[in-house]
PDB file of C-alpha atoms in Angstrom:
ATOM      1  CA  UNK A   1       0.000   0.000   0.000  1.00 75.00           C
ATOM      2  CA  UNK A   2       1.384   3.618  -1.325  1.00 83.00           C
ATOM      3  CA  UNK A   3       1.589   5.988   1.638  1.00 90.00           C
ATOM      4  CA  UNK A   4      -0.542   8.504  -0.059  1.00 94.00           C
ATOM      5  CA  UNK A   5      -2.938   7.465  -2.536  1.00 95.00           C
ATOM      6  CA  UNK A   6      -4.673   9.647  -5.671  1.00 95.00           C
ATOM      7  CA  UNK A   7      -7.553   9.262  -7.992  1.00 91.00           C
ATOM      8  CA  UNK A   8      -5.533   9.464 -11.738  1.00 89.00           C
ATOM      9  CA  UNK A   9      -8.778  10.704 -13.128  1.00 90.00           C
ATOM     10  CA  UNK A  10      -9.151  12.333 -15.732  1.00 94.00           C
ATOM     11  CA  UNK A  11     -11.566  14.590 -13.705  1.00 96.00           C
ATOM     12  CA  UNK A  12     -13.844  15.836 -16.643  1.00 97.00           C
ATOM     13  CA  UNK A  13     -16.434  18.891 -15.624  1.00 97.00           C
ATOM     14  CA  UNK A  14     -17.949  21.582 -17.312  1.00 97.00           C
ATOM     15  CA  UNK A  15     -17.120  25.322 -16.946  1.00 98.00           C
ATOM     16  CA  UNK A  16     -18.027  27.085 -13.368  1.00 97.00           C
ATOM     17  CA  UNK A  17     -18.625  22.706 -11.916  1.00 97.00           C
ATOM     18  CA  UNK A  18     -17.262  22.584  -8.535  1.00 98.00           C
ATOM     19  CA  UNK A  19     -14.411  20.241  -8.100  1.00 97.00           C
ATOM     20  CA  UNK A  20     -13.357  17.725  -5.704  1.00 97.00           C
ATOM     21  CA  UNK A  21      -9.749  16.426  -5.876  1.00 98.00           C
ATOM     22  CA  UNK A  22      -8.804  14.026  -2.352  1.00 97.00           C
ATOM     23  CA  UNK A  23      -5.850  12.353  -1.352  1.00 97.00           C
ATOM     24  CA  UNK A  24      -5.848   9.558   1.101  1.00 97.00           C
ATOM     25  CA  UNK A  25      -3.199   8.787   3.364  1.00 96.00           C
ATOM     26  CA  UNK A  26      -1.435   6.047   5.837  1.00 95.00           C
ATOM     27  CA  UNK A  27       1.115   7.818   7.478  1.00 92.00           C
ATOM     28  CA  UNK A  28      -0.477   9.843  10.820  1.00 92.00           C
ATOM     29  CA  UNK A  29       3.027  11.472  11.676  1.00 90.00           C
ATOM     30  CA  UNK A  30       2.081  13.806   8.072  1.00 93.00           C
ATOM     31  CA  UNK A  31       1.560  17.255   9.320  1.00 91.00           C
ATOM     32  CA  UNK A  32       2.384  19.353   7.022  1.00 92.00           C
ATOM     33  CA  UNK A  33      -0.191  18.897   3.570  1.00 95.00           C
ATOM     34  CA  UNK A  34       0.324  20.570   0.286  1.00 96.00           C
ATOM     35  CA  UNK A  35      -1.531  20.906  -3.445  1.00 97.00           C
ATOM     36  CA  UNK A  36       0.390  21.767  -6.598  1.00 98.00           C
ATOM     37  CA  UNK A  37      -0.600  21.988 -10.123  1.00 98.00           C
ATOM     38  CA  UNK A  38       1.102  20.701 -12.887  1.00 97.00           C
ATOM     39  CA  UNK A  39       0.681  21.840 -16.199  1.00 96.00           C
ATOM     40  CA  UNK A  40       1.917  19.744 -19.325  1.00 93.00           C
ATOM     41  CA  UNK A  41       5.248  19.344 -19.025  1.00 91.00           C
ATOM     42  CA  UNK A  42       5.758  22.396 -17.095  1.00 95.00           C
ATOM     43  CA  UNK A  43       6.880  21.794 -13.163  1.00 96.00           C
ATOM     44  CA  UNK A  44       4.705  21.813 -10.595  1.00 97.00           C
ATOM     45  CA  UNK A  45       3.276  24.753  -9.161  1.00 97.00           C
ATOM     46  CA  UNK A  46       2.509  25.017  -5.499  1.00 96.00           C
ATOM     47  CA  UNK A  47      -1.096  26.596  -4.977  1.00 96.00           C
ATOM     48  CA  UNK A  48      -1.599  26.119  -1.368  1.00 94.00           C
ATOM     49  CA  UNK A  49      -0.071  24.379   1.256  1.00 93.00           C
ATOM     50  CA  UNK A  50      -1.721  23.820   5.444  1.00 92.00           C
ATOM     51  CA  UNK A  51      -0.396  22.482   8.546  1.00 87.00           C
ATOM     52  CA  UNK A  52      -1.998  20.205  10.695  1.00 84.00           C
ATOM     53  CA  UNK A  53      -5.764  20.348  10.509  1.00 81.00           C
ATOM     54  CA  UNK A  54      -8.465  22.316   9.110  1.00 81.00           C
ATOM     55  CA  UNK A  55      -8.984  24.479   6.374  1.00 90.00           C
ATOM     56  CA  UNK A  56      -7.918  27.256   3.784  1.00 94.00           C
ATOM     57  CA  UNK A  57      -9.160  29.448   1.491  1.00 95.00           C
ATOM     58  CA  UNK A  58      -7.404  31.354  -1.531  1.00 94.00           C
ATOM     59  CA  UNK A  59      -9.594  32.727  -3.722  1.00 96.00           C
ATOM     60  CA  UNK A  60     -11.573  29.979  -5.692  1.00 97.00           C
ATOM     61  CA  UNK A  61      -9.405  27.315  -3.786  1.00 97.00           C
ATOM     62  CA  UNK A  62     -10.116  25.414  -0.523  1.00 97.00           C
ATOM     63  CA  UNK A  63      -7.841  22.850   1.216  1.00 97.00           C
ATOM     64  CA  UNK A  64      -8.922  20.746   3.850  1.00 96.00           C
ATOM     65  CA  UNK A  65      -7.416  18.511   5.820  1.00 96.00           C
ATOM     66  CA  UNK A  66      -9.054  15.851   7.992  1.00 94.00           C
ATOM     67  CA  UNK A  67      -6.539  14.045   9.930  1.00 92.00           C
ATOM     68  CA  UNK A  68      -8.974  11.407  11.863  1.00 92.00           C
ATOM     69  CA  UNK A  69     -10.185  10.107   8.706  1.00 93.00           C
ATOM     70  CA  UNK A  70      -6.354  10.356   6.639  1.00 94.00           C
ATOM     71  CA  UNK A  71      -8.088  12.423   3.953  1.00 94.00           C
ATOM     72  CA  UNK A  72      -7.564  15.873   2.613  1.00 97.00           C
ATOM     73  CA  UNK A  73      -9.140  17.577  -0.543  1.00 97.00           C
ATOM     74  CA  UNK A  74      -8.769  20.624  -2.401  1.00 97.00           C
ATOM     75  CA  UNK A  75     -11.972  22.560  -4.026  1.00 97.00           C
ATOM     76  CA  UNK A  76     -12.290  24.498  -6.669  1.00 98.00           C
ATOM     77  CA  UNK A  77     -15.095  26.857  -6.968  1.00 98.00           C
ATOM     78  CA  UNK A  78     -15.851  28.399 -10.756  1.00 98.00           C
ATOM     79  CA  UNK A  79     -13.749  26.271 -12.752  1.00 97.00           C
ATOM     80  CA  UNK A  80     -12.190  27.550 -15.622  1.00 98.00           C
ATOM     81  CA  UNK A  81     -10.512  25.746 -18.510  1.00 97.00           C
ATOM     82  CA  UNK A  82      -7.538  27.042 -17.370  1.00 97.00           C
ATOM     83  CA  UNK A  83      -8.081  24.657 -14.595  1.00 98.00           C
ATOM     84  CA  UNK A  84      -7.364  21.813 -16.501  1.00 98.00           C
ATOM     85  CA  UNK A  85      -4.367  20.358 -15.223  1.00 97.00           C
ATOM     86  CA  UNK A  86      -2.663  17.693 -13.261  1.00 97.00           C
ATOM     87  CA  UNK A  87      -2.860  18.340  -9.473  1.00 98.00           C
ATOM     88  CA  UNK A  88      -0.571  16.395  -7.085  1.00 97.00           C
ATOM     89  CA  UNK A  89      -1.272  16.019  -3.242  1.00 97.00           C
ATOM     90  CA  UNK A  90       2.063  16.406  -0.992  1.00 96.00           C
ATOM     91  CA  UNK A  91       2.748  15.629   2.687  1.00 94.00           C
ATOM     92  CA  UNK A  92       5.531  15.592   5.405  1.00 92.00           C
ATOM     93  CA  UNK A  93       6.118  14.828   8.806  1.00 87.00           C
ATOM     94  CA  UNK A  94       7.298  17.637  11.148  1.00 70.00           C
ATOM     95  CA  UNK A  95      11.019  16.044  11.591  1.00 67.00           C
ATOM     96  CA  UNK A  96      14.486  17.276  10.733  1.00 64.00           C
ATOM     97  CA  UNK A  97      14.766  17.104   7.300  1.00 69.00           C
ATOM     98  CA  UNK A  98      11.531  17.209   5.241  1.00 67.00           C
ATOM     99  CA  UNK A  99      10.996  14.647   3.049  1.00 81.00           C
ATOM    100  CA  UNK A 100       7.532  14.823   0.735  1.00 90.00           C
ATOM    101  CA  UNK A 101       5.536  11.866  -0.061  1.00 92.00           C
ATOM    102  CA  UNK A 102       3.751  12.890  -3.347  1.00 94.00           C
ATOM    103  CA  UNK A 103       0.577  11.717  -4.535  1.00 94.00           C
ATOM    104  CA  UNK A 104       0.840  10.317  -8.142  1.00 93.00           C
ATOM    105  CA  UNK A 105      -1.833  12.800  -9.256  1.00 95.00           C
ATOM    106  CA  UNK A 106      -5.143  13.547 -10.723  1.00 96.00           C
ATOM    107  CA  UNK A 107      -5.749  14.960 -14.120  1.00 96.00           C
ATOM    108  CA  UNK A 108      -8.657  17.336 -14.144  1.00 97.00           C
ATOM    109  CA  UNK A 109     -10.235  18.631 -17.301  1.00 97.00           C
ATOM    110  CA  UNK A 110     -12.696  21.465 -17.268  1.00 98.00           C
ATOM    111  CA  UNK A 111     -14.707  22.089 -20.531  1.00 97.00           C
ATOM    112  CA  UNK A 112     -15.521  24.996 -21.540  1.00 95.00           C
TER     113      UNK A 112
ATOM    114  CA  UNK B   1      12.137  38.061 -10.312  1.00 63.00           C
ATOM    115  CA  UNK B   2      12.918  34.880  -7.784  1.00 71.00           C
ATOM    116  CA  UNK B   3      12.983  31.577  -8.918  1.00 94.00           C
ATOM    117  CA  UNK B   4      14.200  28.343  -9.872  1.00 97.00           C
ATOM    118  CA  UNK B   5      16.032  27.743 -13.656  1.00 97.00           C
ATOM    119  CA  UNK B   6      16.366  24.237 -15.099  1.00 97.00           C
ATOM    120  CA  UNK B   7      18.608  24.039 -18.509  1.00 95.00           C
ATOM    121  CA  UNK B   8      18.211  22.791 -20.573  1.00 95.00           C
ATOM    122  CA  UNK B   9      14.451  22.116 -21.227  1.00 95.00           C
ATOM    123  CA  UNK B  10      14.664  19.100 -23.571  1.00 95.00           C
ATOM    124  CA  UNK B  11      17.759  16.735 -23.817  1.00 94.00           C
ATOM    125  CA  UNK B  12      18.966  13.736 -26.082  1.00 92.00           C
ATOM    126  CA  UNK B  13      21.369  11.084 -24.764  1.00 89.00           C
ATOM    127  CA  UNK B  14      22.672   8.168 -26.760  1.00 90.00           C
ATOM    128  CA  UNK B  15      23.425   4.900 -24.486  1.00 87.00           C
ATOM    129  CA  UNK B  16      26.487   4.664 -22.913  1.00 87.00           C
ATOM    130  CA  UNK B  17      27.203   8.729 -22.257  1.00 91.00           C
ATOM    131  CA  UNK B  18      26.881  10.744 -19.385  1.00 94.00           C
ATOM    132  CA  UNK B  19      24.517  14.174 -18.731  1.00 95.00           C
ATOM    133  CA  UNK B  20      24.352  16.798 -16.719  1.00 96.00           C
ATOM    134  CA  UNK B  21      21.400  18.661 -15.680  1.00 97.00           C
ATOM    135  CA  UNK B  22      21.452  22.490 -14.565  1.00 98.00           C
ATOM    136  CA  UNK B  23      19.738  23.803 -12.068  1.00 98.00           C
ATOM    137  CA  UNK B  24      19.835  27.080 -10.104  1.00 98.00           C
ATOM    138  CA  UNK B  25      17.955  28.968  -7.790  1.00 97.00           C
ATOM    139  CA  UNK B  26      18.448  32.872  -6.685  1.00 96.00           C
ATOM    140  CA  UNK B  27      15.742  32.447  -3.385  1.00 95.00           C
ATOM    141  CA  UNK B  28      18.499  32.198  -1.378  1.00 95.00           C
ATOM    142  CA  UNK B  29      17.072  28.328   0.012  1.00 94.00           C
ATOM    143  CA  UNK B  30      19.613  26.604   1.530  1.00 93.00           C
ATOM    144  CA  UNK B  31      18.017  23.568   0.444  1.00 93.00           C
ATOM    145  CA  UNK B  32      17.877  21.373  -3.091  1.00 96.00           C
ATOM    146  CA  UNK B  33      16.368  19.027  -4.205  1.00 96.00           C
ATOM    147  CA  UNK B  34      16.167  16.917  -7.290  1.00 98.00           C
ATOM    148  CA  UNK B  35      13.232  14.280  -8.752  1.00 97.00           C
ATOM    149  CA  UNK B  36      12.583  12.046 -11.187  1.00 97.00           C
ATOM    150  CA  UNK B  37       8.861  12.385 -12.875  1.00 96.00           C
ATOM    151  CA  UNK B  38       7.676   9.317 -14.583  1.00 93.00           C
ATOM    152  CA  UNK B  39       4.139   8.542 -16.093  1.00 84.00           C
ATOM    153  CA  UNK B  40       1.840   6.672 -13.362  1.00 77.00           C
ATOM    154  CA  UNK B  41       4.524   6.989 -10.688  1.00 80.00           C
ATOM    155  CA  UNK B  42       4.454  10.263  -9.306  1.00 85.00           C
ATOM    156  CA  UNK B  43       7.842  12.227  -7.798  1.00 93.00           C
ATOM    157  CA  UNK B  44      10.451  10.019  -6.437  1.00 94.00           C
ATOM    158  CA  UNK B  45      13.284  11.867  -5.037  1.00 95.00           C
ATOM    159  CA  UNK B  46      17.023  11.067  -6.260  1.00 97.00           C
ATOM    160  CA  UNK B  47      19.067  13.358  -4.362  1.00 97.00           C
ATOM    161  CA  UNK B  48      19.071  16.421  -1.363  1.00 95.00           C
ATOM    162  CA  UNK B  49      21.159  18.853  -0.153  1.00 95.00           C
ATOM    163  CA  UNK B  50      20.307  21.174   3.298  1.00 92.00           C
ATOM    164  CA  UNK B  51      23.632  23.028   2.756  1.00 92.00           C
ATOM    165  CA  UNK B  52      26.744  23.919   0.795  1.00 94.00           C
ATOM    166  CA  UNK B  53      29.153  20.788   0.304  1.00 95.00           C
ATOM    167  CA  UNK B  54      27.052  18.109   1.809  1.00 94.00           C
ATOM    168  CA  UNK B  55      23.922  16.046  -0.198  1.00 95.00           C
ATOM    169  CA  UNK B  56      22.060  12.514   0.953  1.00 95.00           C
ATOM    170  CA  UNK B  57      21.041   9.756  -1.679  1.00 96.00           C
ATOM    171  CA  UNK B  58      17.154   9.922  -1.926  1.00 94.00           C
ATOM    172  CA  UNK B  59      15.008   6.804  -3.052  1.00 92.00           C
ATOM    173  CA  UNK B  60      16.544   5.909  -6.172  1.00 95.00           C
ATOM    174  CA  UNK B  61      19.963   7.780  -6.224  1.00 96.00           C
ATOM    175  CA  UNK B  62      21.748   4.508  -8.051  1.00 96.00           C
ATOM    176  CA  UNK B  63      22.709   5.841 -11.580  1.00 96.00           C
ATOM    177  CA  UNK B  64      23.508   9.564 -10.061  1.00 97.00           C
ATOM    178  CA  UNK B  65      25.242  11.991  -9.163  1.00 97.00           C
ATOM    179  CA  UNK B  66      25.307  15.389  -7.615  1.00 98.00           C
ATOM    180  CA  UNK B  67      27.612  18.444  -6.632  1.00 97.00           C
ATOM    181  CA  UNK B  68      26.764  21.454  -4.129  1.00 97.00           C
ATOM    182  CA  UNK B  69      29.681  23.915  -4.122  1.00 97.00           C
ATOM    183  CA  UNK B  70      27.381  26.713  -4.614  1.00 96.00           C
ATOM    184  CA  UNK B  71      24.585  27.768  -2.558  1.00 97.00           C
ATOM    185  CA  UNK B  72      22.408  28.544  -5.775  1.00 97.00           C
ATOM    186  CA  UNK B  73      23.867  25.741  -7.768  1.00 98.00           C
ATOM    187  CA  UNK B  74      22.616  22.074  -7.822  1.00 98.00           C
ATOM    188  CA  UNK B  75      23.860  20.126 -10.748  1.00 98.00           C
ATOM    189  CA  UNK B  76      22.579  16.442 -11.818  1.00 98.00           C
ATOM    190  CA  UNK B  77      24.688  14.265 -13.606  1.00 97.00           C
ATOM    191  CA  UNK B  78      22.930  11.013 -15.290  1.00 96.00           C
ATOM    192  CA  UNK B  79      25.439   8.402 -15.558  1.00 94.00           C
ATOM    193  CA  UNK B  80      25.562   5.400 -18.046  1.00 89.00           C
ATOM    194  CA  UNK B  81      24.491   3.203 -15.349  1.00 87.00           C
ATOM    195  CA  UNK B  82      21.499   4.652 -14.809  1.00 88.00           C
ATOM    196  CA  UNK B  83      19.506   1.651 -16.306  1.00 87.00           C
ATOM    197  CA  UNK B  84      16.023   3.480 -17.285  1.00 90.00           C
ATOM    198  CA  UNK B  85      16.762   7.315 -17.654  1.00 92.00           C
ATOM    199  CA  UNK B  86      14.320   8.316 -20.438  1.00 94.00           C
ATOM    200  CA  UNK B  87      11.894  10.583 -17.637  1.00 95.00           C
ATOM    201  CA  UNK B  88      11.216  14.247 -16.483  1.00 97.00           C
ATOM    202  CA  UNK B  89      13.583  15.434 -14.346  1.00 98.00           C
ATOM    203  CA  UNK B  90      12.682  18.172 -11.764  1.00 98.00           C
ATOM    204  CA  UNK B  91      14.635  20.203  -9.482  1.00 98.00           C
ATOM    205  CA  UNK B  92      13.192  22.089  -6.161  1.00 97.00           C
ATOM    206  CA  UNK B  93      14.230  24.347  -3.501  1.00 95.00           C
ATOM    207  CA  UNK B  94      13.192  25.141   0.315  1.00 93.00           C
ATOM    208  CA  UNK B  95      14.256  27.091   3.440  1.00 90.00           C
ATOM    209  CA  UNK B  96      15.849  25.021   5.798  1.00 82.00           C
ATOM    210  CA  UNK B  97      13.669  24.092   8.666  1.00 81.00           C
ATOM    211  CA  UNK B  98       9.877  24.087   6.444  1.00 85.00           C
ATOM    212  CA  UNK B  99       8.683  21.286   3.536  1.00 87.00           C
ATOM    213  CA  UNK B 100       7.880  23.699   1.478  1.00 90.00           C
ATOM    214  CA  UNK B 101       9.756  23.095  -1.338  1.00 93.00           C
ATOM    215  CA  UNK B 102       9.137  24.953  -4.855  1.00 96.00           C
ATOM    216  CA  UNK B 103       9.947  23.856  -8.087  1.00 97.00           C
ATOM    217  CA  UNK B 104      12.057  24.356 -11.089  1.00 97.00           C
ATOM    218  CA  UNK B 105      10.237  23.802 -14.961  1.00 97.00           C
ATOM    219  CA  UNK B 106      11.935  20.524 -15.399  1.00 97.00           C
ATOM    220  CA  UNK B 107      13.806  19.028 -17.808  1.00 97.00           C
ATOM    221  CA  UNK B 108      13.040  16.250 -20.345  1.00 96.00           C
ATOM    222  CA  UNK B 109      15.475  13.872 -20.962  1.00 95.00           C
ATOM    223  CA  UNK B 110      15.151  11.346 -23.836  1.00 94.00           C
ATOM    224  CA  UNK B 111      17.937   8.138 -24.513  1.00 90.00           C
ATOM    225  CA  UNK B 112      18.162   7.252 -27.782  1.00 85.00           C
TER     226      UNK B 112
END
């Protein structure tokens, strides 16, 4: 079993959908849980990033984390094709050096 | 502007020869990183470095090798024993002491 696990999608929504990406996880130590977005063979872009539990809000974006249940999602409100991307789940522990465990990804498509 | 630089973007190797991989960084993190990006498999990291001099073997360092003499500098050499090294190859940066790393826009390397 993969320490964090991903959805590979695609994801396919229309314009202004709501989306849903989640990342499960095995490790409880993880306290540290971040969301990049990866365009076509461009490098990953980090979009928001929490520690511990709870939620966050940046504009159209929400992360949550949910530590009793190993689960964390990002939302997107409004989406817009330029949306469509891959987005990767990341998470660490809270111990000397900071290793991330990566998600393998979810490929979201948003039509316009 | 601040940022990470990978060079170059797309690379061609014939068996048997070795590459290197540029990357540098001008947001004065002490810390490098570099990762391999293959299809269905997600990041896995291949080598670190938390400070001038000194790196650590990630998950699949066999078939690589680094050098750190410059804070900003983190070059990636792809030897001929690296058995499989057709993949995207990404490099990333933090501050010591958070996971928050950030990353460069990767480069493809292709074995012919």
């Amino acid at each position: 079993q993969k320490e964090v696990e991903q959805d590979p999608g695609p994801l396919s929504v229309p314009e202004g959908a709501i989306v849903s990406l989640n990342c499960t996880y095995s490790n409880s130590a993880f306290q540290y849980f971040m969301w990049y977005r990866q365009y076509s063979r461009k490098g990953p872009e980090l979009l928001m990033y929490t520690y511990s539990s709870g939620n966050k809000e940046d504009g159209r974006f929400t992360a949550q984390v949910d530590k009793s249940s190993k689960y964390i999602s990002l939302f997107i409100r409004d989406s817009q094709p330029s949306d469509s991307a891959t987005y990767l789940c990341a998470m660490s522990t809270f111990t000397g050096f900071q290793k991330l465990v990566f998600g393998t990804g979810t490929r979201l498509l948003v039509s316009p | 502007d601040g940022g990470i630089t990978q060079s170059p973007k797309y690379l061609f190797r014939k068996e048997g020869q070795n590459v290197t991989l540029s990357c540098e960084q001008n947001l004065n993190h002490d810390a490098m990183y570099w990762y391999r990006q293959d299809p269905g498999q997600g990041l896995r990291l291949i080598y670190y470095s938390q400070i001038v001099n000194d790196f650590q073997k990630g998950d699949i360092a066999e078939g690589y090798s680094v050098s750190r003499e410059k804070k900003e500098s983190f070059p990636l050499t792809v030897t001929s024993a690296q058995k499989n090294p057709t993949a995207f190859y990404l490099c990333a940066s933090s501050m010591l002491g958070t996971p928050i790393q950030y990353f460069g826009p990767g480069t493809r390397l292709t074995v012919l």
